Amino acid sequence: MTQPLRPGVDVNEANAPINLIETEESRVLKAALGHRAIVLVGMMGAGKTSIGKRLAQRLAVPFNDADAEIERAAGMTIPEIFASRGEAEFRLGEQRVINRLLGEGASVLATGGGAFMNADTRRRIAESGLSIWLKADFDVLMRRVKKRSNRPLLQTEDPEKTLRDLIDQRYPTYAEATLTIHSRDVAHEVIVDEIISELSAHLGIGLPMTKTSSSDLVKVDLPGRAYDIVIGSGLLESAGERIAALGKGVSAAIVTDETVAQHHLAALESSLRKADIRFAPIIIPPGEKSKSMTMLTKVVDGILEAKMERGDLVVALGGGVIGDLAGFAAAITRRGMRFVQIPTTLLAQVDSSVGGKTGVNSDHGKNLIGAFHQPSLVLADVDCLDTLSKREFAAGYAEVMKYGLINDAPFFNWLEAHHEGVFAGGPDRVHAISTSCRAKAAIVMRDEREEGERALLNLGHTFAHAFERIVGYDGARLVHGEAVAIGLCCAFRFSQRLGLASGQDASRIERHLEKVGLPTNIQSIPGWNAGSEQILEAMAQDKKVKRGRLTFILARGIGDSFIAPDIDPSDVRSFLDEHLAS
Ligand SMILES: NC(=O)c1ccc[n+]([C@@H]2O[C@H](COP(=O)([O-])OP(=O)(O)OC[C@H]3O[C@@H](n4cnc5c(N)ncnc54)[C@H](O)[C@@H]3O)[C@@H](O)[C@H]2O)c1
């Protein structure tokens, strides 16, 4: 028997008692689950125990860890059981323990990596439980299991190969689980949110997102350049206080555009005044055309004229154009000033304000002049989005979707179910923004200067940048996020043409984009008359070109993108010809 969940019981840490606090959410979910246990399956290192504990807490049910139970029943550790009795004996014991734990009713049960491979155990789980596969990528698993030496199956000469072989062997069976959740390096709460949301969709109970509050904090933990991304309501009002905390007696040059100034500058100024911060606004015309060398000179002059010193701050109040331009101005003025991002478009809140890419466009192409320069703080005030046009909000949504398409299929599923909430505002919006920021922060922390994985963030962008260039960055015809929406469709249709992704996935993406009012094909760009040759020419100036070959981000499916560094331009040409003719 497992230890009953009562305070003061001396049980193994893994099965330690948790406080069972009922909420409306837990009551509704438990009523739908009945006596079924939620059974977490997946590889070692997928997070079954840590996520399982939090999930149990959220559902207010007991948590059981099959491995911990086996160890307790045998009075020895799993490596000892393997060594003294062999794997076959261990599997039999495991089957018995899982059988028993399943009989105990509503609970969360974390199982060992091999448990679900047993057909009897799978059948038993299907009868008395609901299985969830925590699916993690090889790299994530390897990093996590390296930290622990108690994995008997990995005690081989080549643990990497062993892990890859286990993945190949087991993933087709794990895929039989009722639900699949992508386990990755994000806060456990995020994964738990996704499990709850998938569960509620599966059980047909349409649970509102009750957990996500109206604020969140994401940390970008770069050595020596760590910073916080604060997401929530009313942040403009507290900006002064937060900026003052960055340095005693700092002054601030606020860079913003005319439209944003009209809506939000007064609130920021009043907050800075309250915090006794000297400031000087630098206001420029709105639009992509302002991301230019001419405007950069004006901004730098403005900062210097306002007598900002090296220890002072540049504050970027606006969309991605302002963030990129002001960030670059900060990077080069007085050989580098610190800067704060206060993003006011959805696109800037979920993408451009995070990660430190700053720069301006050149006549030769987009973002060709720039620097990596991380902000010291990002304040994403969701209230600012209330003044944004529906068109600009939708454009930012394309970048939100991008994160699901890159490596997070459950997030894409969630967006399909919750996009109305994201557009309406409230907790769903905050959840979408923080999930996006977490995804971007995780990639930036692993590859700050885009030497590898960070390129995934360019999914759809090689196409998008070419379209923007061809329309001369004319926002009336095409804004960046709309170009990205079409670019995402092109990336998936191109992947389909190369035999990588299914047409169903591409259609699903197009349907979702259409639902939120975003364009999905090149011909829908007003006044479009360029052919494949012109698009290829525009792509050739992209930073992703090496010796005539193009780097594209392609996909094997939703949530499964990868970098394809050696694409033959003639394949792109044929694809574009077909696409333009369709
Ligand atoms: N640095 C990066 O990592 C990165 C990532 C993605 C995109 N970008 C860049 O971001 C830029 C696009 O950003 P964007 O879409 O935010 O464009 P943007 O900055 O031009 O803003 C779009 C429009 O919305 C207006 N606006 C901004 N906030 C508003 C508000 N709260 N209320 C009303 N109007 C408001 C602006 O005046 C502008 O007219 C592109 O230049 C792109 O290259 C950079």
XYZ file of C-alpha atoms and ligand atoms in Angstrom:
626
model
C 0.000 0.000 0.000
C 1.124 3.557 -0.605
C 1.449 5.726 2.422
C -1.798 7.575 3.113
C -1.531 11.274 2.460
C -1.508 12.682 5.930
C 0.782 15.234 7.484
C 3.893 14.075 9.256
C 4.242 10.728 7.475
C 7.814 9.818 6.766
C 7.618 8.842 3.128
C 10.030 8.970 0.265
C 10.392 12.562 -1.005
C 8.962 11.631 -4.410
C 5.692 10.574 -2.856
C 5.702 13.253 -0.176
C 2.292 14.461 0.933
C 0.978 17.541 -0.774
C -1.651 19.950 0.380
C -4.889 19.108 -1.343
C -6.564 22.447 -1.884
C -9.760 22.246 -3.891
C -10.537 24.927 -6.466
C -13.390 25.311 -8.906
C -11.035 24.035 -11.590
C -10.007 20.916 -9.638
C -13.633 20.106 -8.766
C -14.759 20.353 -12.410
C -11.845 18.278 -13.703
C -12.180 15.596 -11.032
C -15.887 15.280 -11.640
C -15.116 14.598 -15.310
C -12.272 12.175 -14.522
C -14.213 10.110 -11.988
C -12.033 7.339 -10.548
C -9.505 7.483 -13.343
C -5.874 8.192 -12.537
C -3.836 10.482 -14.741
C -0.837 8.440 -15.790
C 2.268 10.243 -16.989
C 4.394 8.278 -19.396
C 7.588 9.136 -21.257
C 11.341 8.850 -21.177
C 13.595 9.325 -18.198
C 14.191 13.048 -17.808
C 10.848 14.036 -19.379
C 9.773 15.594 -16.080
C 7.133 13.044 -15.026
C 7.841 13.387 -11.296
C 8.286 17.142 -11.044
C 5.411 17.964 -13.378
C 3.306 15.174 -11.897
C 3.604 16.608 -8.390
C 2.494 20.033 -9.536
C -0.337 18.591 -11.575
C -1.534 16.580 -8.573
C -1.475 19.720 -6.468
C -3.486 21.583 -9.079
C -6.053 18.795 -9.272
C -6.016 18.292 -5.494
C -5.397 14.546 -5.818
C -2.637 12.310 -4.406
C 0.594 11.940 -6.344
C 2.247 8.554 -6.755
C 5.602 7.793 -8.276
C 5.771 4.183 -9.457
C 9.581 4.028 -9.281
C 9.610 5.323 -5.707
C 6.953 2.743 -4.792
C 8.980 -0.068 -6.362
C 12.061 0.997 -4.444
C 10.130 1.086 -1.236
C 8.506 -2.285 -1.813
C 11.858 -3.889 -2.660
C 13.812 -2.057 0.010
C 16.504 -1.134 -2.506
C 17.174 1.388 -5.245
C 16.305 0.737 -8.880
C 19.968 0.351 -9.921
C 20.298 -2.217 -7.121
C 17.194 -4.091 -8.319
C 18.575 -4.118 -11.877
C 21.954 -5.344 -10.635
C 20.707 -8.051 -8.288
C 17.521 -9.285 -9.996
C 17.797 -8.163 -13.606
C 15.512 -6.069 -15.793
C 12.860 -8.769 -16.366
C 12.224 -9.153 -12.636
C 12.112 -5.367 -12.258
C 9.470 -5.120 -15.020
C 7.255 -7.684 -13.297
C 7.453 -5.780 -10.028
C 6.746 -2.554 -11.878
C 3.641 -4.056 -13.455
C 2.332 -5.183 -10.061
C 2.948 -1.811 -8.453
C 1.263 0.135 -11.267
C -1.679 -2.227 -11.166
C -2.075 -1.601 -7.475
C -1.676 2.180 -7.709
C -4.246 2.352 -10.499
C -6.728 0.658 -8.186
C -6.436 3.513 -5.729
C -8.610 5.852 -7.810
C -8.201 9.488 -8.762
C -4.529 10.426 -8.558
C -1.587 11.451 -10.680
C 0.780 8.562 -11.323
C 4.284 9.006 -12.737
C 5.556 5.816 -14.361
C 9.073 4.688 -15.227
C 10.259 5.054 -18.819
C 9.771 1.383 -19.730
C 6.420 0.832 -18.010
C 4.180 1.876 -20.892
C 6.030 -0.492 -23.225
C 4.300 -3.409 -21.555
C 1.056 -4.246 -23.407
C -0.733 -5.454 -20.240
C 0.196 -2.283 -18.395
C -1.053 -0.179 -21.323
C -4.345 -2.048 -21.309
C -4.677 -1.634 -17.537
C -3.936 2.101 -17.838
C -6.541 2.454 -20.589
C -9.118 0.779 -18.296
C -8.444 2.745 -15.125
C -6.620 5.853 -16.179
C -5.934 8.483 -18.752
C -2.418 8.454 -20.148
C -0.413 11.562 -20.968
C 2.882 11.302 -22.802
C 5.402 13.953 -21.767
C 7.336 14.099 -25.001
C 10.767 15.704 -24.848
C 13.407 16.269 -27.507
C 16.664 14.324 -27.402
C 18.770 17.361 -26.394
C 16.515 18.219 -23.498
C 16.528 14.624 -22.238
C 20.276 14.252 -22.608
C 20.945 17.457 -20.706
C 18.639 16.425 -17.908
C 19.745 12.808 -17.538
C 23.415 13.775 -17.573
C 22.820 15.485 -14.255
C 21.884 12.135 -12.673
C 23.896 8.970 -12.543
C 21.113 6.636 -11.355
C 19.772 5.603 -14.766
C 20.676 1.944 -15.170
C 19.686 1.828 -18.836
C 22.179 4.567 -19.648
C 25.163 2.905 -18.002
C 26.639 2.102 -21.396
C 29.731 3.141 -23.311
C 27.787 5.505 -25.504
C 24.843 6.898 -23.503
C 23.893 9.290 -26.341
C 23.430 6.428 -28.762
C 21.590 4.401 -26.130
C 19.219 7.283 -25.529
C 18.614 7.748 -29.266
C 17.924 4.023 -29.643
C 15.505 4.102 -26.712
C 13.724 7.075 -28.287
C 13.391 5.240 -31.606
C 12.118 2.145 -29.841
C 9.717 3.758 -27.450
C 8.246 6.840 -29.105
C 5.896 4.928 -31.438
C 4.408 3.193 -28.370
C 4.310 6.314 -26.223
C 2.324 7.877 -29.070
C -0.532 5.548 -28.114
C -1.088 7.647 -24.960
C -4.378 9.519 -24.919
C -2.720 12.952 -24.864
C 0.724 14.218 -25.770
C 2.319 17.258 -24.164
C 5.626 18.703 -25.266
C 7.934 18.748 -22.257
C 10.660 21.350 -22.644
C 12.742 23.865 -20.716
C 9.966 26.122 -19.542
C 8.556 26.618 -16.065
C 6.734 23.469 -14.886
C 3.630 25.568 -14.366
C 3.504 26.230 -18.106
C 3.450 22.511 -18.845
C 0.843 21.976 -16.151
C -1.280 24.743 -17.714
C -1.036 22.970 -21.034
C -1.974 19.618 -19.514
C -5.017 21.162 -17.834
C -6.050 22.855 -21.044
C -5.625 19.655 -23.116
C -7.421 17.626 -20.467
C -10.329 19.996 -20.376
C -10.570 19.932 -24.190
C -10.351 16.110 -24.193
C -12.956 15.730 -21.470
C -15.167 18.265 -23.239
C -15.604 20.490 -20.199
C -14.506 23.784 -21.766
C -12.707 24.895 -18.632
C -11.740 28.556 -18.699
C -8.062 29.337 -18.111
C -8.420 29.891 -14.393
C -4.819 29.594 -13.358
C -3.089 32.202 -15.446
C -3.289 35.445 -13.610
C -3.154 38.941 -14.993
C 0.631 39.104 -14.668
C 3.715 37.003 -15.191
C 7.489 37.214 -15.030
C 9.952 35.591 -17.420
C 13.674 35.652 -16.691
C 16.226 35.805 -19.461
C 19.187 34.326 -17.678
C 22.178 35.318 -19.793
C 25.486 35.387 -17.918
C 26.243 38.988 -16.950
C 23.258 40.283 -18.943
C 20.289 38.710 -17.166
C 17.011 40.617 -17.253
C 13.340 40.303 -16.421
C 10.401 40.427 -18.766
C 7.418 41.594 -16.764
C 4.042 40.950 -18.386
C 0.840 42.399 -17.009
C -1.556 45.229 -16.519
C -0.754 48.739 -15.267
C 2.998 48.446 -15.836
C 3.305 51.921 -17.390
C 2.198 53.406 -14.089
C 4.900 51.536 -12.170
C 7.588 51.946 -14.872
C 9.278 54.853 -13.047
C 9.794 52.830 -9.903
C 11.103 49.826 -11.827
C 13.449 51.957 -13.944
C 14.740 53.802 -10.883
C 15.682 50.410 -9.441
C 18.111 49.944 -12.350
C 20.443 52.654 -11.141
C 20.522 55.458 -8.639
C 19.838 58.845 -10.222
C 19.491 57.597 -13.819
C 18.015 59.819 -16.517
C 16.058 58.437 -19.457
C 15.770 59.275 -23.148
C 12.352 58.022 -24.250
C 12.259 57.038 -27.913
C 8.738 56.661 -29.258
C 6.656 57.289 -32.385
C 3.932 59.881 -32.924
C 1.052 57.392 -32.643
C 2.308 55.722 -29.478
C 3.179 59.106 -27.963
C -0.415 60.186 -28.403
C -1.750 57.187 -26.492
C 0.863 56.292 -23.893
C 3.656 58.839 -23.489
C 1.855 60.909 -20.844
C 1.392 57.873 -18.557
C 5.080 56.972 -18.822
C 6.198 60.564 -18.249
C 4.021 60.886 -15.181
C 5.421 57.660 -13.775
C 9.018 58.813 -14.380
C 8.243 62.157 -12.787
C 6.902 60.417 -9.685
C 10.115 58.436 -9.451
C 12.212 61.628 -9.825
C 13.749 60.495 -13.087
C 14.880 63.225 -15.507
C 13.667 62.355 -19.019
C 13.641 63.636 -22.590
C 11.218 62.340 -25.227
C 12.426 61.766 -28.803
C 9.413 61.363 -31.061
C 9.710 60.041 -34.614
C 7.199 59.235 -37.392
C 5.559 55.810 -37.138
C 6.190 52.944 -39.550
C 8.868 50.636 -40.897
C 10.403 53.440 -42.961
C 11.649 54.974 -39.717
C 13.940 51.996 -39.176
C 16.595 53.748 -41.238
C 20.091 55.186 -40.908
C 18.639 58.690 -41.246
C 16.337 58.171 -38.300
C 19.093 56.445 -36.332
C 21.215 59.584 -36.634
C 18.300 61.681 -35.415
C 17.731 59.471 -32.399
C 21.426 59.386 -31.457
C 21.581 63.184 -31.788
C 18.467 63.473 -29.634
C 20.042 61.346 -26.897
C 23.232 63.406 -26.963
C 21.401 66.729 -27.108
C 19.431 65.700 -24.006
C 22.820 65.243 -22.304
C 22.288 61.610 -21.509
C 25.410 60.056 -20.070
C 26.758 56.573 -20.549
C 25.174 55.346 -17.306
C 21.753 56.717 -18.281
C 19.064 54.777 -20.062
C 17.319 54.721 -23.398
C 13.675 53.733 -23.057
C 12.005 52.295 -26.160
C 8.263 52.950 -25.934
C 6.574 51.473 -28.994
C 6.415 48.586 -31.416
C 9.213 46.584 -32.994
C 10.354 49.513 -35.126
C 10.981 51.665 -32.071
C 12.505 48.782 -30.095
C 14.945 47.852 -32.871
C 15.891 51.458 -33.627
C 16.183 52.691 -30.024
C 18.013 49.519 -28.994
C 20.561 50.029 -31.762
C 20.921 53.708 -30.850
C 21.588 52.602 -27.258
C 24.139 50.036 -28.462
C 26.227 52.604 -30.302
C 25.739 55.867 -28.407
C 28.643 56.600 -26.056
C 29.880 53.092 -26.937
C 26.868 51.467 -25.391
C 24.119 52.645 -23.058
C 21.647 50.415 -21.256
C 18.094 50.354 -22.502
C 14.613 49.378 -21.385
C 11.981 47.970 -23.705
C 8.368 49.002 -23.149
C 6.777 47.187 -26.099
C 3.335 48.444 -27.093
C 2.387 46.106 -29.955
C 1.636 42.425 -29.580
C 4.473 41.662 -31.986
C 6.938 43.600 -29.878
C 5.685 42.060 -26.614
C 6.080 38.490 -27.842
C 9.095 38.821 -30.048
C 11.139 41.903 -30.887
C 11.571 43.243 -27.333
C 13.150 39.981 -26.175
C 16.548 38.680 -27.187
C 18.631 41.757 -27.938
C 18.551 41.926 -31.729
C 18.616 45.605 -32.618
C 19.156 47.395 -35.892
C 17.852 49.271 -38.907
C 17.108 48.432 -42.521
C 19.370 49.242 -45.455
C 18.461 49.830 -49.075
C 19.956 46.400 -49.599
C 17.548 44.663 -47.266
C 15.934 44.392 -43.873
C 17.854 44.462 -40.581
C 21.205 44.426 -42.367
C 22.769 46.996 -40.038
C 22.599 46.214 -36.356
C 24.020 44.814 -33.156
C 23.201 42.332 -30.440
C 22.424 44.433 -27.405
C 20.287 43.010 -24.607
C 17.839 45.272 -22.774
C 18.115 45.669 -19.002
C 14.383 45.242 -18.486
C 11.274 44.544 -20.580
C 7.905 45.831 -19.411
C 5.080 44.385 -21.497
C 2.024 46.306 -20.350
C -0.940 44.453 -21.833
C -3.169 47.515 -21.356
C -1.190 49.231 -24.137
C -2.609 46.695 -26.581
C -6.110 48.094 -26.065
C -5.301 51.052 -28.319
C -3.760 48.896 -31.038
C -5.740 48.418 -34.244
C -7.226 44.978 -34.902
C -4.972 44.725 -37.943
C -1.778 45.314 -35.936
C -2.922 42.978 -33.170
C -3.577 40.219 -35.707
C -0.159 40.863 -37.260
C 1.493 40.230 -33.878
C -0.561 37.078 -33.494
C 1.324 35.573 -36.440
C 4.497 35.658 -34.311
C 2.610 34.090 -31.375
C 1.530 31.236 -33.646
C 5.089 30.884 -34.847
C 6.186 29.560 -31.433
C 3.613 26.780 -31.623
C 4.716 25.910 -35.131
C 8.429 25.874 -34.264
C 8.462 23.368 -31.415
C 5.309 23.506 -29.362
C 2.339 21.735 -30.952
C 0.289 21.785 -27.710
C 0.567 25.595 -27.706
C -0.726 25.691 -31.271
C -3.632 23.432 -30.207
C -4.260 25.766 -27.300
C -4.309 28.777 -29.638
C -6.827 27.055 -31.892
C -9.091 26.645 -28.873
C -8.394 30.003 -27.202
C -7.657 32.550 -29.940
C -10.863 34.416 -29.216
C -9.750 34.892 -25.605
C -6.340 36.090 -26.782
C -7.970 38.696 -29.036
C -10.494 39.695 -26.360
C -7.855 40.288 -23.649
C -7.597 39.009 -20.077
C -5.834 35.880 -18.783
C -5.728 34.088 -22.160
C -3.866 37.026 -23.654
C -1.376 37.101 -20.793
C -0.904 33.353 -21.128
C -0.223 33.629 -24.877
C 2.278 36.452 -24.336
C 4.137 34.748 -21.501
C 4.265 31.402 -23.312
C 5.743 33.187 -26.329
C 8.267 35.118 -24.229
C 9.292 31.930 -22.399
C 9.776 30.132 -25.692
C 11.873 32.945 -27.096
C 13.859 33.417 -23.870
C 14.668 29.687 -23.755
C 16.054 29.749 -27.289
C 17.969 32.996 -26.731
C 19.536 31.593 -23.557
C 20.818 28.603 -25.506
C 21.977 30.521 -28.575
C 22.184 34.256 -27.982
C 24.003 35.172 -31.199
C 22.187 32.927 -33.623
C 24.979 30.490 -34.222
C 22.512 27.622 -34.365
C 19.097 27.019 -32.884
C 18.047 30.686 -32.711
C 17.614 30.620 -36.479
C 14.426 28.609 -35.847
C 12.815 31.892 -34.817
C 13.079 32.889 -38.468
C 10.415 30.370 -39.460
C 8.553 32.028 -42.348
C 10.836 35.061 -42.251
C 13.011 34.462 -45.319
C 9.817 34.642 -47.367
C 8.377 37.460 -45.243
C 11.403 39.742 -45.542
C 11.411 39.340 -49.311
C 7.711 40.320 -49.544
C 8.267 43.359 -47.342
C 11.219 44.452 -49.420
C 9.291 44.107 -52.669
C 6.427 46.297 -51.419
C 9.031 48.854 -50.271
C 8.104 48.428 -46.577
C 4.794 50.071 -47.356
C 2.732 49.370 -44.241
C -0.480 50.304 -46.017
C 0.012 47.238 -48.229
C 1.730 44.850 -45.870
C 2.852 45.032 -42.262
C 5.596 42.778 -40.891
C 3.310 40.335 -39.072
C 1.132 39.893 -42.170
C 4.257 39.129 -44.184
C 5.160 36.578 -41.492
C 1.686 34.994 -41.730
C 2.122 34.465 -45.480
C 5.729 33.387 -44.855
C 4.584 30.706 -42.367
C 2.178 29.307 -44.943
C 4.928 29.344 -47.572
C 7.339 27.574 -45.188
C 4.821 24.765 -44.602
C 3.703 24.504 -48.240
C 7.357 24.461 -49.328
C 8.072 21.758 -46.723
C 5.113 19.825 -48.120
C 6.484 20.166 -51.652
C 9.810 18.771 -50.475
C 7.960 15.780 -49.036
C 8.615 16.775 -45.421
C 5.294 17.953 -44.016
C 1.725 16.937 -44.671
C -0.738 19.049 -46.623
C -3.155 18.685 -43.693
C -0.807 20.594 -41.394
C -0.388 23.382 -43.949
C -4.174 23.603 -44.425
C -4.718 23.660 -40.667
C -2.340 26.621 -40.329
C -4.004 28.471 -43.208
C -7.456 27.881 -41.709
C -6.344 29.247 -38.358
C -4.707 32.321 -39.904
C -7.840 33.009 -41.949
C -9.978 32.705 -38.830
C -8.041 35.518 -37.146
C -8.081 37.660 -40.289
C -4.517 37.156 -41.500
C -3.455 36.659 -45.126
C -2.196 33.264 -46.255
C -0.983 33.741 -49.803
C 1.256 36.085 -51.716
C -1.385 37.128 -54.246
C -3.472 38.645 -51.461
C -0.887 41.419 -50.942
C -2.533 44.517 -52.451
C -1.034 45.455 -55.821
C 1.226 42.398 -55.935
C 2.817 41.860 -59.354
C 6.248 40.382 -58.657
C 7.249 36.955 -59.924
C 9.411 34.210 -58.464
C 12.622 35.703 -59.852
C 12.064 39.010 -58.064
C 11.259 37.225 -54.804
C 14.420 35.143 -55.079
C 16.437 38.250 -55.768
C 15.002 39.884 -52.648
C 15.840 36.756 -50.652
C 19.416 36.784 -51.898
C 20.129 39.813 -49.733
C 18.902 38.061 -46.634
C 21.467 37.328 -43.933
C 20.569 33.667 -44.301
C 22.330 33.302 -47.643
C 25.676 31.523 -47.832
C 27.527 31.152 -51.151
C 24.378 31.279 -53.211
C 22.568 28.598 -51.186
C 19.664 29.596 -49.008
C 18.969 28.663 -45.423
C 15.327 28.010 -44.741
C 13.463 26.943 -41.658
C 11.381 23.992 -42.740
C 9.009 21.724 -40.868
C 8.175 18.065 -40.616
C 4.898 19.062 -39.039
C 3.324 21.484 -36.592
C 5.771 21.898 -33.689
C 8.587 20.160 -35.525
C 10.679 22.740 -37.369
C 14.330 22.517 -38.258
C 17.086 24.471 -39.976
C 17.705 23.491 -43.598
C 20.979 25.215 -44.506
C 21.446 24.169 -48.091
C 18.359 24.813 -50.134
C 18.723 24.980 -53.881
C 17.268 28.255 -55.191
C 15.736 26.382 -58.138
C 13.528 24.397 -55.717
C 12.363 27.673 -54.214
C 11.722 29.082 -57.694
C 9.556 26.125 -58.728
C 7.646 26.304 -55.463
C 7.024 30.045 -55.868
C 5.921 29.625 -59.482
C 3.366 27.033 -58.412
C 2.260 29.075 -55.420
C 1.838 32.251 -57.486
C -0.113 30.380 -60.135
C -2.467 28.733 -57.629
N 14.475 42.498 -32.912
C 13.792 41.416 -33.144
O 14.125 40.344 -32.646
C 12.574 41.492 -34.005
C 11.690 40.410 -34.039
C 10.529 40.526 -34.793
C 10.276 41.698 -35.487
N 11.172 42.706 -35.433
C 10.921 43.969 -36.140
O 9.774 44.582 -35.578
C 9.209 45.453 -36.545
C 7.714 45.307 -36.557
O 7.210 45.645 -35.299
P 5.707 46.118 -35.087
O 4.803 45.217 -35.813
O 5.518 46.314 -33.636
O 5.673 47.479 -35.899
P 5.660 49.030 -35.511
O 6.632 49.332 -34.470
O 5.770 49.745 -36.796
O 4.201 49.249 -34.935
C 3.091 49.054 -35.762
C 2.171 50.272 -35.759
O 1.424 50.285 -34.556
C 1.507 51.574 -33.936
N 1.443 51.313 -32.507
C 2.394 50.772 -31.720
N 1.911 50.580 -30.490
C 0.648 51.039 -30.483
C -0.390 51.098 -29.512
N -0.230 50.589 -28.294
N -1.565 51.657 -29.867
C -1.772 52.120 -31.114
N -0.851 52.078 -32.094
C 0.337 51.532 -31.777
C 2.810 52.139 -34.408
O 2.776 53.546 -34.380
C 2.880 51.607 -35.841
O 2.148 52.441 -36.686
C 9.856 45.089 -37.860
O 10.765 46.090 -38.198
C 10.579 43.807 -37.582
O 11.718 43.642 -38.370
C 12.303 42.636 -34.711
